[in-house]
């Protein structure tokens, strides 16, 4: 991923200012620190672990980039992921009773997760565009609703996929081709598609136009509401897709699933150089942001460098530093 | 300003409460944390189950059950219970000790019977009855098992819970039990009693240490995450994993003589049932019931696993 992003930067950058390379510098610095602190840091297993665990937040953060670029925000994605995961497990368990431990059950479960994600995104989007409520408030509300629903579905406990079904579904997270596991492949494909859509399609440019100045966008005959609605639906779909990758990992969902994912996704988007107020979005930056966040956690676990009580503080400092690196040059623009 | 207002409403509620209820049914208020992790979920399950049971055996009693996501909300819940429901007894599992001590003290002073569950208050002598698990013994039980079953120089990694008194007491008990055994605790980080966090933490432990002989996951949710990471790395045969609490899946593995999960340590969420039933007894009978009731942690082994397996429990 870093390779691809580096190439991208060069082809795009007429001049490599700090604003563009800020997140990459932070990422490289983290990799160097990791290498210095632990010899296993660059081992195949560790790299695979870090990339695979980044995939959930990463896939969601790609969708979040579109929402934020178009001037919106979605706080409900973490709860939504937990709810969709719970729903998927419940339905798959019921289907297993009638259809047995078979592939169609998994395919139906995947279809359900994607559809549930789209519907959840549609609800957010319609409340924001048609009813005209502030995105922050709508998604704060749905965040609470989905979190309560998963707690209720699980009766306060944990929903678990049947043991045999878990074994059958397991390879979707742990398997792969040529030593690259599926979640990593999925993340790369989604990120590349996202980058193409953001840079080279009318939809991507409309998102930036709306986020930058909604009124002007409307006068330019952009279907503002439709585009905005589409960003939330796309995000919902990607949440569903992330869940498809998440469920085979532990085969369970509970009230603590997906906790704070929304903030991690938003942080990754902002670290990557997308403007929180909208108008400018960068998918590859988001990918770098997600990797930065995962690497901090990984490095802290690999060392006794700081007291574990201070993990959150280190993460906070790195996030702020990564953004400060960009803002310096943003002032010159 | 608000404080005095709250205090007065609480006082009025407390004064009117007993007056009303002498004529009518006795009311027991129960306030526990919301089901944010597996153990708390089981706590909720047992609380609801016991309330249903008590309603049948004591039709003259009323029960008010509230679950709360944080200390602030719990204080409001308690105030509401006193002001609007006029409770005669309170069973409370304080979300945090310090912030809840004041409000619970005021309720106790107004003459309401108070049973505190699991998390002790910051000040002694407020509650009529204290029902709790023993966190130090929870850590010691696991530590003793390691001390007896591991060799000198063996390497142990530890997963701690959400930073809290509960977690500190457990770890202190664990470390005390290991002292002088020559067993090497190589790392301790927080898994926050969460499966996903424990999974990533265990992955990182596995990359970091070529040799791990035992994992003290200190909680069965964390053990589930750790076991998934260990089986991903294919290192099940190298280490044992000891969780805690007594989750159904873990007890099942123990009774099947699983090599990786040889034992578990109990910390029964059903202690809330003990607390509710003893409180009901305290209100209805003349038997002396004040004091503290500490439920010790036991070691679940393949021999006694059947005693700890509850088919219907969600946990």
Coordinates of C-alpha atoms in Angstrom, one line a residue:
Chain A
X1 CA 0.0 0.0 0.0
X2 CA 2.8 2.4 0.9
X3 CA 4.4 1.7 -2.4
X4 CA 1.3 2.5 -4.4
X5 CA 0.7 5.7 -2.4
X6 CA 4.2 6.9 -2.9
X7 CA 4.0 6.4 -6.6
X8 CA 0.7 8.2 -6.7
X9 CA 2.2 11.2 -4.8
X10 CA 5.0 11.6 -7.3
X11 CA 2.8 11.4 -10.4
X12 CA 0.4 13.9 -8.9
X13 CA 2.7 16.2 -7.1
X14 CA 4.0 19.1 -9.1
X15 CA 5.7 20.1 -6.0
X16 CA 5.9 17.8 -3.0
X17 CA 4.8 20.1 -0.2
X18 CA 4.4 19.1 3.4
X19 CA 0.7 19.1 3.1
X20 CA 0.9 16.1 0.7
X21 CA 3.7 14.2 2.3
X22 CA 2.9 15.0 6.0
X23 CA 1.0 11.8 6.7
X24 CA 3.6 9.7 4.7
X25 CA 6.4 11.2 6.8
X26 CA 4.5 10.2 10.0
X27 CA 3.9 6.7 8.6
X28 CA 7.6 6.2 7.7
X29 CA 8.7 7.6 11.1
X30 CA 6.4 5.0 12.8
X31 CA 7.8 2.2 10.7
X32 CA 11.4 3.2 11.6
X33 CA 10.5 3.4 15.3
X34 CA 8.9 0.0 15.1
X35 CA 11.9 -1.5 13.4
X36 CA 14.2 0.0 16.0
X37 CA 12.2 -1.3 18.9
X38 CA 11.5 -4.8 17.9
X39 CA 13.1 -7.1 15.4
X40 CA 9.9 -8.9 14.7
X41 CA 8.2 -5.7 13.6
X42 CA 8.7 -6.4 9.9
X43 CA 8.1 -10.1 10.1
X44 CA 5.6 -11.5 7.7
X45 CA 3.2 -12.4 10.5
X46 CA 3.2 -9.0 12.1
X47 CA 2.7 -7.1 8.9
X48 CA -0.1 -9.4 7.9
X49 CA -1.7 -9.0 11.4
X50 CA -1.5 -5.2 11.2
X51 CA -2.8 -4.9 7.7
X52 CA -5.6 -7.4 8.3
X53 CA -6.8 -5.7 11.5
X54 CA -6.7 -2.3 9.7
X55 CA -9.1 -3.6 7.1
X56 CA -12.4 -3.1 9.0
X57 CA -11.7 0.5 10.0
X58 CA -10.0 1.0 6.6
X59 CA -13.0 -0.1 4.5
X60 CA -15.3 2.1 6.6
X61 CA -12.9 5.0 6.5
X62 CA -12.9 5.0 2.7
X63 CA -16.7 5.5 2.8
X64 CA -16.3 8.1 5.6
X65 CA -14.0 10.1 3.3
X66 CA -16.8 10.6 0.8
X67 CA -19.2 11.6 3.5
X68 CA -16.8 14.1 5.1
X69 CA -15.7 15.4 1.7
X70 CA -19.3 16.2 0.9
X71 CA -19.5 18.2 4.1
X72 CA -21.3 15.5 6.2
X73 CA -20.4 13.3 9.2
X74 CA -21.5 9.8 10.4
X75 CA -21.1 8.9 14.0
X76 CA -23.2 5.8 13.8
X77 CA -20.8 3.4 11.8
X78 CA -19.4 1.6 14.9
X79 CA -22.8 0.8 16.3
X80 CA -24.1 0.1 12.9
X81 CA -21.3 -2.5 12.3
X82 CA -22.1 -4.1 15.6
X83 CA -25.8 -4.3 14.8
X84 CA -25.3 -5.6 11.3
X85 CA -22.9 -8.2 12.7
X86 CA -25.4 -9.3 15.3
X87 CA -28.2 -9.5 12.7
X88 CA -26.0 -11.5 10.4
X89 CA -25.1 -14.0 13.1
X90 CA -28.7 -14.5 14.2
X91 CA -30.0 -15.1 10.7
X92 CA -27.1 -17.4 9.8
X93 CA -27.8 -19.5 13.0
X94 CA -31.5 -19.7 12.1
X95 CA -30.7 -20.6 8.5
X96 CA -28.2 -23.3 9.6
X97 CA -31.1 -25.1 11.4
X98 CA -33.0 -25.5 8.1
X99 CA -30.3 -25.5 5.5
X100 CA -27.4 -27.1 7.4
X101 CA -23.8 -26.0 7.4
X102 CA -23.6 -25.1 3.7
X103 CA -22.2 -22.4 1.5
X104 CA -25.6 -20.8 0.6
X105 CA -26.1 -19.9 4.3
X106 CA -22.9 -17.9 4.1
X107 CA -23.8 -16.2 0.8
X108 CA -27.3 -15.3 2.3
X109 CA -25.6 -14.0 5.4
X110 CA -23.2 -11.8 3.3
X111 CA -26.1 -10.6 1.2
X112 CA -28.1 -9.7 4.3
X113 CA -25.1 -7.8 5.8
X114 CA -24.7 -5.7 2.7
X115 CA -28.5 -5.0 2.4
X116 CA -28.8 -4.2 6.1
X117 CA -25.8 -1.8 5.7
X118 CA -27.4 -0.1 2.7
X119 CA -30.7 0.3 4.5
X120 CA -29.0 1.7 7.6
X121 CA -27.1 4.2 5.5
X122 CA -30.3 5.0 3.6
X123 CA -32.1 5.8 6.9
X124 CA -29.3 8.2 7.9
X125 CA -29.1 9.7 4.5
X126 CA -32.9 10.3 4.2
X127 CA -33.2 11.8 7.7
X128 CA -30.3 14.2 6.8
X129 CA -31.3 15.1 3.2
X130 CA -35.1 14.8 3.1
X131 CA -36.0 15.7 6.7
X132 CA -33.2 18.2 6.9
X133 CA -31.7 17.4 10.3
X134 CA -28.1 18.1 11.1
X135 CA -25.9 15.0 10.3
X136 CA -24.2 15.2 13.7
X137 CA -27.6 14.8 15.5
X138 CA -29.1 12.2 13.2
X139 CA -26.1 9.9 13.4
X140 CA -25.7 10.5 17.1
X141 CA -29.2 9.3 17.5
X142 CA -28.8 6.2 15.2
X143 CA -25.5 5.5 17.0
X144 CA -27.5 5.1 20.3
X145 CA -30.3 3.2 18.5
X146 CA -28.0 0.6 16.9
X147 CA -25.9 0.1 20.1
X148 CA -29.1 -0.5 22.1
X149 CA -30.5 -2.9 19.4
X150 CA -27.4 -5.1 19.4
X151 CA -27.5 -5.2 23.2
X152 CA -31.1 -6.2 23.0
X153 CA -30.6 -8.8 20.3
X154 CA -27.8 -10.3 22.3
X155 CA -29.8 -10.1 25.5
X156 CA -26.9 -8.3 27.1
X157 CA -24.5 -11.1 26.3
X158 CA -22.7 -12.2 23.2
X159 CA -24.1 -13.6 19.9
X160 CA -22.0 -16.4 18.6
X161 CA -22.1 -18.2 15.3
X162 CA -22.6 -22.0 15.5
X163 CA -19.3 -23.8 15.8
X164 CA -19.4 -25.7 12.5
X165 CA -20.6 -22.7 10.6
X166 CA -17.7 -20.7 12.1
X167 CA -15.2 -23.2 10.8
X168 CA -16.7 -23.0 7.3
X169 CA -16.7 -19.2 7.3
X170 CA -13.4 -18.8 9.0
X171 CA -11.2 -18.7 5.8
X172 CA -12.8 -15.4 4.8
X173 CA -10.7 -13.7 7.5
X174 CA -7.8 -16.1 8.0
X175 CA -7.4 -17.5 4.4
X176 CA -6.1 -15.8 1.3
X177 CA -4.2 -16.2 -1.9
X178 CA -0.4 -16.2 -2.3
X179 CA 0.0 -15.5 1.3
X180 CA -2.0 -12.3 1.3
X181 CA -5.1 -12.7 3.4
X182 CA -8.6 -11.8 2.1
X183 CA -9.2 -8.7 4.4
X184 CA -6.0 -7.2 3.1
X185 CA -7.0 -7.8 -0.5
X186 CA -10.5 -6.5 0.1
X187 CA -9.0 -3.3 1.7
X188 CA -6.6 -2.7 -1.2
X189 CA -9.4 -3.2 -3.8
X190 CA -11.8 -0.9 -2.0
X191 CA -9.1 1.7 -1.5
X192 CA -8.2 1.7 -5.2
X193 CA -11.8 1.8 -6.3
X194 CA -12.4 4.7 -3.9
X195 CA -9.4 6.6 -5.2
X196 CA -10.6 6.2 -8.8
X197 CA -14.2 7.2 -7.9
X198 CA -13.0 10.3 -5.9
X199 CA -10.5 11.5 -8.6
X200 CA -11.9 10.5 -11.9
X201 CA -15.7 10.4 -11.7
X202 CA -18.4 13.1 -11.7
X203 CA -19.6 11.7 -8.3
X204 CA -16.3 12.3 -6.6
X205 CA -16.0 15.8 -8.0
X206 CA -19.6 16.5 -7.0
X207 CA -18.8 15.5 -3.4
X208 CA -15.9 17.9 -3.3
X209 CA -18.1 20.7 -4.8
X210 CA -20.9 20.2 -2.4
X211 CA -18.6 20.1 0.6
X212 CA -16.8 23.2 -0.6
X213 CA -19.8 25.3 -1.3
X214 CA -23.3 23.8 -1.3
X215 CA -25.1 26.8 -2.8
X216 CA -22.7 27.2 -5.7
X217 CA -22.9 23.4 -6.3
X218 CA -26.7 23.7 -6.4
X219 CA -26.5 26.6 -8.9
X220 CA -24.2 24.5 -11.0
X221 CA -27.1 22.0 -11.3
X222 CA -25.6 19.3 -9.2
X223 CA -28.2 17.2 -7.6
X224 CA -26.9 18.1 -4.1
X225 CA -29.4 16.0 -2.1
X226 CA -29.0 12.9 -4.3
X227 CA -25.2 13.0 -4.1
X228 CA -25.3 13.5 -0.4
X229 CA -27.7 10.7 0.1
X230 CA -25.5 8.5 -2.0
X231 CA -22.5 9.1 0.2
X232 CA -24.4 7.8 3.3
X233 CA -25.7 4.8 1.4
X234 CA -22.2 4.0 0.1
X235 CA -20.8 4.3 3.6
X236 CA -23.6 1.9 4.9
X237 CA -22.7 -0.6 2.1
X238 CA -19.0 -0.4 3.1
X239 CA -19.9 -0.9 6.8
X240 CA -21.9 -4.0 5.7
X241 CA -18.8 -5.2 3.7
X242 CA -16.5 -4.6 6.7
X243 CA -18.8 -6.7 8.8
X244 CA -18.6 -9.5 6.2
X245 CA -14.8 -9.5 6.9
X246 CA -15.2 -9.0 10.7
X247 CA -17.7 -11.8 11.6
X248 CA -15.4 -14.8 10.6
X249 CA -12.6 -13.5 12.8
X250 CA -14.1 -14.3 16.2
X251 CA -17.6 -15.5 15.0
X252 CA -19.3 -13.3 17.6
X253 CA -20.8 -9.9 18.2
X254 CA -21.7 -8.2 21.5
X255 CA -22.5 -4.8 22.8
X256 CA -18.8 -4.0 22.8
X257 CA -18.3 -4.8 19.1
X258 CA -17.2 -1.8 17.0
X259 CA -16.9 0.5 20.0
X260 CA -15.3 3.8 19.0
X261 CA -14.8 2.7 15.3
X262 CA -16.6 5.9 14.2
X263 CA -14.0 8.0 15.9
X264 CA -11.1 5.9 14.6
X265 CA -12.5 6.2 11.1
X266 CA -13.0 9.9 11.3
X267 CA -9.5 10.4 12.8
X268 CA -8.0 8.3 10.0
X269 CA -9.8 10.5 7.4
X270 CA -8.5 13.7 8.9
X271 CA -5.0 12.5 9.5
X272 CA -5.0 11.6 5.8
X273 CA -5.5 15.2 4.8
X274 CA -9.3 15.3 4.1
X275 CA -10.8 18.5 5.4
X276 CA -13.3 18.0 8.3
X277 CA -15.4 20.9 7.0
X278 CA -15.6 19.2 3.6
X279 CA -14.6 20.3 0.1
X280 CA -11.5 18.2 -0.2
X281 CA -10.9 14.5 0.1
X282 CA -8.1 12.1 -0.3
X283 CA -8.6 8.4 -0.3
X284 CA -5.0 7.4 -0.3
X285 CA -4.4 9.8 2.6
X286 CA -7.2 8.0 4.5
X287 CA -5.4 4.7 3.9
X288 CA -2.2 6.1 5.3
X289 CA -4.2 7.5 8.3
X290 CA -5.7 4.0 9.0
X291 CA -2.2 2.5 8.9
X292 CA -0.8 5.1 11.2
X293 CA -3.5 4.4 13.8
X294 CA -3.0 0.6 13.6
X295 CA 0.8 0.9 13.8
X296 CA 0.7 3.0 16.9
X297 CA -1.3 0.4 18.7
X298 CA 0.9 -2.4 17.3
X299 CA 4.1 -0.7 18.4
X300 CA 2.8 0.0 21.9
X301 CA 1.9 -3.6 22.2
X302 CA 5.3 -4.8 21.0
X303 CA 7.2 -2.8 23.6
X304 CA 7.2 -1.9 27.2
X305 CA 8.3 1.6 26.1
X306 CA 5.5 3.4 28.0
X307 CA 3.1 2.5 30.7
X308 CA 0.0 1.0 29.1
X309 CA -2.0 3.6 31.0
X310 CA -0.5 6.2 28.6
X311 CA -1.4 4.4 25.3
X312 CA -4.2 6.8 24.7
X313 CA -2.0 9.8 25.2
X314 CA 0.6 8.5 22.7
X315 CA -2.1 8.0 20.2
X316 CA -3.5 11.5 20.8
X317 CA 0.0 13.0 20.3
X318 CA 0.6 11.2 17.1
X319 CA -2.8 12.2 15.7
X320 CA -2.3 15.8 16.5
X321 CA 1.3 15.8 15.2
X322 CA 0.3 14.2 11.9
X323 CA -2.3 16.9 11.4
X324 CA 0.0 19.8 12.5
X325 CA 2.5 18.7 9.8
X326 CA -0.1 19.4 7.2
X327 CA -1.6 22.6 8.6
X328 CA 1.7 24.4 8.4
X329 CA 1.6 24.4 4.7
X330 CA -2.1 24.7 4.5
X331 CA -1.7 28.2 5.9
X332 CA 0.6 29.1 2.9
X333 CA -1.9 27.9 0.3
Chain B
X1 CA -27.8 25.0 44.0
X2 CA -28.7 21.8 42.2
X3 CA -27.1 19.9 44.9
X4 CA -29.3 21.2 47.6
X5 CA -32.3 20.7 45.3
X6 CA -31.4 17.1 44.8
X7 CA -30.7 16.6 48.5
X8 CA -34.1 18.0 49.4
X9 CA -36.0 15.9 46.8
X10 CA -34.1 12.9 48.0
X11 CA -35.0 13.8 51.6
X12 CA -38.7 14.3 50.8
X13 CA -38.8 11.1 48.9
X14 CA -37.1 9.3 51.7
X15 CA -39.5 10.7 54.2
X16 CA -42.6 10.0 52.2
X17 CA -41.4 6.7 51.0
X18 CA -41.6 4.6 54.1
X19 CA -44.9 6.3 55.2
X20 CA -46.6 5.3 51.9
X21 CA -45.1 1.8 51.9
X22 CA -46.1 0.8 55.4
X23 CA -49.6 0.7 54.1
X24 CA -48.7 -0.7 50.7
X25 CA -46.2 -3.1 49.2
X26 CA -42.5 -2.9 50.0
X27 CA -40.4 -1.7 47.1
X28 CA -36.8 -2.8 46.3
X29 CA -34.7 -0.8 44.0
X30 CA -31.9 -2.5 42.0
X31 CA -29.3 -0.5 40.1
X32 CA -26.6 -2.2 38.1
X33 CA -24.3 -1.3 35.2
X34 CA -25.6 -1.8 31.7
X35 CA -24.6 -4.9 29.7
X36 CA -21.5 -3.5 28.1
X37 CA -19.4 -6.6 28.3
X38 CA -20.1 -10.3 28.7
X39 CA -19.9 -10.5 32.5
X40 CA -22.2 -7.5 33.0
X41 CA -24.5 -9.1 30.5
X42 CA -24.7 -12.2 32.6
X43 CA -25.2 -9.9 35.7
X44 CA -28.3 -8.4 33.9
X45 CA -29.6 -11.8 33.0
X46 CA -29.3 -13.1 36.6
X47 CA -30.8 -9.8 38.0
X48 CA -33.9 -10.1 35.7
X49 CA -34.2 -13.8 36.4
X50 CA -34.1 -13.3 40.2
X51 CA -36.6 -10.4 40.1
X52 CA -39.1 -12.6 38.2
X53 CA -38.6 -15.4 40.7
X54 CA -39.0 -13.0 43.7
X55 CA -42.1 -11.5 42.3
X56 CA -43.7 -14.9 42.2
X57 CA -42.7 -15.9 45.7
X58 CA -43.4 -12.4 47.2
X59 CA -46.4 -11.0 45.3
X60 CA -46.6 -8.2 47.9
X61 CA -43.2 -6.8 46.9
X62 CA -42.4 -4.3 44.1
X63 CA -39.1 -4.3 42.2
X64 CA -37.5 -1.5 40.3
X65 CA -34.6 -2.6 38.1
X66 CA -32.5 0.0 36.3
X67 CA -29.3 -0.4 34.3
X68 CA -26.9 2.4 33.8
X69 CA -24.1 3.2 31.3
X70 CA -22.1 5.5 33.7
X71 CA -21.8 6.8 37.2
X72 CA -23.6 10.1 36.4
X73 CA -26.6 8.3 35.2
X74 CA -26.5 5.9 38.1
X75 CA -26.7 8.8 40.6
X76 CA -29.8 10.2 38.7
X77 CA -31.4 6.7 38.7
X78 CA -30.9 6.4 42.5
X79 CA -32.4 9.9 43.0
X80 CA -35.4 8.9 40.9
X81 CA -35.9 5.7 42.8
X82 CA -36.0 7.5 46.1
X83 CA -38.0 10.4 45.0
X84 CA -40.7 8.8 42.8
X85 CA -40.8 5.1 43.8
X86 CA -40.1 5.5 47.6
X87 CA -37.9 2.4 47.8
X88 CA -37.5 0.6 51.1
X89 CA -34.4 -1.2 50.1
X90 CA -31.7 -0.6 47.5
X91 CA -29.4 -3.2 45.9
X92 CA -26.7 -1.4 44.1
X93 CA -23.6 -2.4 42.1
X94 CA -21.8 1.0 42.0
X95 CA -20.4 1.9 38.6
X96 CA -17.5 3.5 40.4
X97 CA -16.8 3.6 44.1
X98 CA -15.9 7.3 44.7
X99 CA -18.7 9.2 42.9
X100 CA -21.4 6.9 44.2
X101 CA -20.4 6.9 47.9
X102 CA -22.0 10.3 48.7
X103 CA -25.4 9.6 47.1
X104 CA -25.7 6.1 48.5
X105 CA -24.7 7.4 51.9
X106 CA -27.6 9.9 51.8
X107 CA -30.0 7.2 50.9
X108 CA -28.8 4.9 53.7
X109 CA -29.1 7.8 56.2
X110 CA -32.7 8.3 55.2
X111 CA -33.5 4.8 56.6
X112 CA -33.4 2.8 53.4
X113 CA -31.8 -0.7 53.6
X114 CA -28.8 -0.6 51.4
X115 CA -27.1 -3.7 49.9
X116 CA -23.8 -2.9 48.0
X117 CA -22.7 -5.5 45.5
X118 CA -19.2 -6.3 44.3
X119 CA -17.7 -2.8 44.2
X120 CA -17.2 -1.5 47.7
X121 CA -17.9 2.1 48.6
X122 CA -15.1 4.5 49.4
X123 CA -16.3 4.9 53.0
X124 CA -16.9 2.0 55.4
X125 CA -20.0 1.3 57.3
X126 CA -22.6 2.9 55.0
X127 CA -24.3 -0.3 53.7
X128 CA -26.3 -2.8 55.7
X129 CA -25.1 -5.7 53.6
X130 CA -22.1 -6.1 51.3
X131 CA -22.1 -9.0 48.8
X132 CA -19.0 -9.3 46.7
X133 CA -16.6 -11.5 44.8
X134 CA -13.1 -11.7 46.0
X135 CA -10.8 -10.1 43.4
X136 CA -7.6 -10.7 45.3
X137 CA -8.5 -14.4 45.6
X138 CA -9.4 -14.4 41.9
X139 CA -5.9 -13.4 41.0
X140 CA -4.3 -15.6 43.6
X141 CA -6.2 -18.7 42.4
X142 CA -4.8 -18.2 38.9
X143 CA -1.4 -17.4 40.2
X144 CA -1.3 -20.5 42.5
X145 CA -2.2 -22.7 39.6
X146 CA 0.6 -21.2 37.5
X147 CA 3.1 -21.6 40.4
X148 CA 2.2 -25.2 40.8
X149 CA 2.0 -26.2 37.2
X150 CA 4.7 -24.2 35.4
X151 CA 8.4 -24.7 35.7
X152 CA 11.0 -22.2 36.9
X153 CA 11.9 -19.7 34.1
X154 CA 8.6 -20.3 32.2
X155 CA 7.3 -17.2 30.5
X156 CA 3.8 -15.8 31.2
X157 CA 2.0 -12.9 29.4
X158 CA -0.8 -11.1 31.2
X159 CA -3.9 -9.4 29.8
X160 CA -5.3 -6.8 32.2
X161 CA -8.9 -5.5 32.1
X162 CA -10.3 -2.0 32.0
X163 CA -8.0 0.0 34.4
X164 CA -9.9 0.0 37.7
X165 CA -9.7 -1.1 41.3
X166 CA -11.1 -4.5 40.4
X167 CA -8.3 -5.0 37.9
X168 CA -5.6 -3.8 40.3
X169 CA -6.7 -6.1 43.1
X170 CA -6.7 -9.1 40.8
X171 CA -3.2 -8.3 39.4
X172 CA -1.9 -7.7 42.9
X173 CA -3.2 -11.1 44.0
X174 CA -1.8 -12.8 40.9
X175 CA 1.7 -11.3 41.4
X176 CA 1.7 -12.2 45.1
X177 CA 0.9 -15.8 44.3
X178 CA 3.7 -16.0 41.8
X179 CA 6.3 -14.4 44.1
X180 CA 9.4 -16.6 44.5
X181 CA 8.2 -19.2 42.0
X182 CA 10.8 -18.1 39.5
X183 CA 8.1 -17.8 36.8
X184 CA 8.8 -14.8 34.5
X185 CA 5.9 -12.4 33.8
X186 CA 7.2 -10.9 30.5
X187 CA 4.4 -8.5 29.6
X188 CA 1.2 -6.9 31.0
X189 CA -1.1 -4.8 28.8
X190 CA -4.8 -3.9 28.9
X191 CA -7.2 -6.0 26.9
X192 CA -10.2 -4.0 28.4
X193 CA -12.3 -7.2 28.9
X194 CA -13.0 -7.0 25.2
X195 CA -12.6 -9.9 22.7
X196 CA -11.4 -7.8 19.8
X197 CA -8.8 -5.9 21.8
X198 CA -7.6 -9.1 23.4
X199 CA -7.3 -10.7 19.9
X200 CA -5.0 -7.9 18.6
X201 CA -3.1 -7.8 21.8
X202 CA -2.4 -11.6 21.7
X203 CA -1.4 -11.3 18.0
X204 CA 1.2 -8.7 19.1
X205 CA 2.4 -10.8 22.1
X206 CA 2.9 -13.7 19.7
X207 CA 5.0 -11.6 17.3
X208 CA 6.9 -10.2 20.2
X209 CA 7.8 -13.3 22.2
X210 CA 9.1 -16.5 20.5
X211 CA 8.5 -18.3 23.8
X212 CA 5.2 -18.1 25.8
X213 CA 4.3 -20.9 28.2
X214 CA 1.1 -19.5 29.7
X215 CA -1.4 -16.7 29.2
X216 CA -3.3 -15.2 32.1
X217 CA -6.2 -13.7 30.2
X218 CA -8.0 -12.9 33.5
X219 CA -11.4 -12.9 31.8
X220 CA -13.2 -15.3 29.6
X221 CA -14.0 -12.8 26.9
X222 CA -10.3 -11.9 26.7
X223 CA -9.5 -15.7 26.7
X224 CA -11.8 -16.1 23.6
X225 CA -9.8 -13.4 21.7
X226 CA -6.5 -14.8 22.9
X227 CA -7.4 -18.3 21.8
X228 CA -8.4 -17.2 18.3
X229 CA -5.0 -15.4 17.9
X230 CA -3.1 -18.4 19.2
X231 CA -4.9 -20.8 16.9
X232 CA -4.3 -18.4 13.9
X233 CA -0.5 -18.6 14.7
X234 CA -0.8 -22.4 15.1
X235 CA 0.8 -22.3 18.6
X236 CA -1.9 -24.0 20.6
X237 CA 0.5 -26.7 21.8
X238 CA 3.1 -24.3 23.2
X239 CA 1.0 -22.6 25.9
X240 CA -2.0 -22.8 28.3
X241 CA -4.6 -20.0 28.6
X242 CA -6.3 -19.3 31.9
X243 CA -9.3 -16.9 31.7
X244 CA -11.7 -16.1 34.5
X245 CA -15.4 -15.7 35.4
X246 CA -16.7 -19.1 34.2
X247 CA -18.1 -18.5 30.8
X248 CA -20.1 -21.5 29.3
X249 CA -17.8 -22.1 26.3
X250 CA -14.7 -22.2 28.6
X251 CA -16.3 -24.6 31.1
X252 CA -17.2 -26.8 28.2
X253 CA -13.7 -26.8 26.9
X254 CA -12.4 -27.7 30.4
X255 CA -14.8 -30.6 30.8
X256 CA -13.6 -31.9 27.3
X257 CA -10.0 -32.0 28.7
X258 CA -8.8 -29.2 26.3
X259 CA -5.0 -29.0 26.4
X260 CA -4.9 -25.3 25.9
X261 CA -7.6 -24.4 28.4
X262 CA -6.9 -26.7 31.4
X263 CA -8.7 -24.6 34.1
X264 CA -10.8 -21.5 34.8
X265 CA -11.3 -19.3 37.8
X266 CA -14.8 -18.3 38.9
X267 CA -16.2 -14.9 39.5
X268 CA -19.9 -15.6 39.5
X269 CA -22.1 -12.9 38.0
X270 CA -25.0 -14.6 39.8
X271 CA -23.8 -12.8 43.0
X272 CA -26.5 -10.3 42.1
X273 CA -29.0 -13.0 42.8
X274 CA -27.4 -13.7 46.2
X275 CA -27.7 -9.9 47.0
X276 CA -31.3 -9.6 45.9
X277 CA -32.4 -12.7 47.7
X278 CA -30.6 -11.8 50.9
X279 CA -32.1 -8.2 50.7
X280 CA -35.6 -9.7 50.4
X281 CA -34.9 -11.9 53.4
X282 CA -33.6 -8.9 55.3
X283 CA -36.9 -7.0 54.7
X284 CA -39.2 -9.9 55.5
X285 CA -37.5 -11.9 58.3
X286 CA -36.1 -11.2 61.7
X287 CA -32.9 -13.2 61.1
X288 CA -29.8 -11.0 61.4
X289 CA -28.4 -10.4 57.9
X290 CA -26.1 -7.4 58.2
X291 CA -22.4 -7.6 57.5
X292 CA -20.5 -8.7 54.5
X293 CA -20.8 -11.8 52.4
X294 CA -17.7 -12.6 50.3
X295 CA -18.0 -15.2 47.5
X296 CA -14.6 -16.7 47.0
X297 CA -13.2 -17.6 43.6
X298 CA -12.9 -21.3 42.8
X299 CA -10.8 -23.2 40.4
X300 CA -12.8 -25.0 37.7
X301 CA -11.0 -28.2 36.7
X302 CA -12.2 -31.1 34.4
X303 CA -13.3 -32.9 37.6
X304 CA -15.7 -30.3 38.9
X305 CA -16.6 -28.6 35.6
X306 CA -20.1 -30.0 35.5
X307 CA -21.0 -28.0 38.6
X308 CA -20.3 -24.7 36.9
X309 CA -22.1 -25.3 33.6
X310 CA -25.4 -23.5 33.3
X311 CA -27.2 -24.4 30.0
X312 CA -29.6 -21.4 29.9
X313 CA -27.2 -18.7 30.9
X314 CA -26.1 -16.3 28.1
X315 CA -22.6 -16.3 29.5

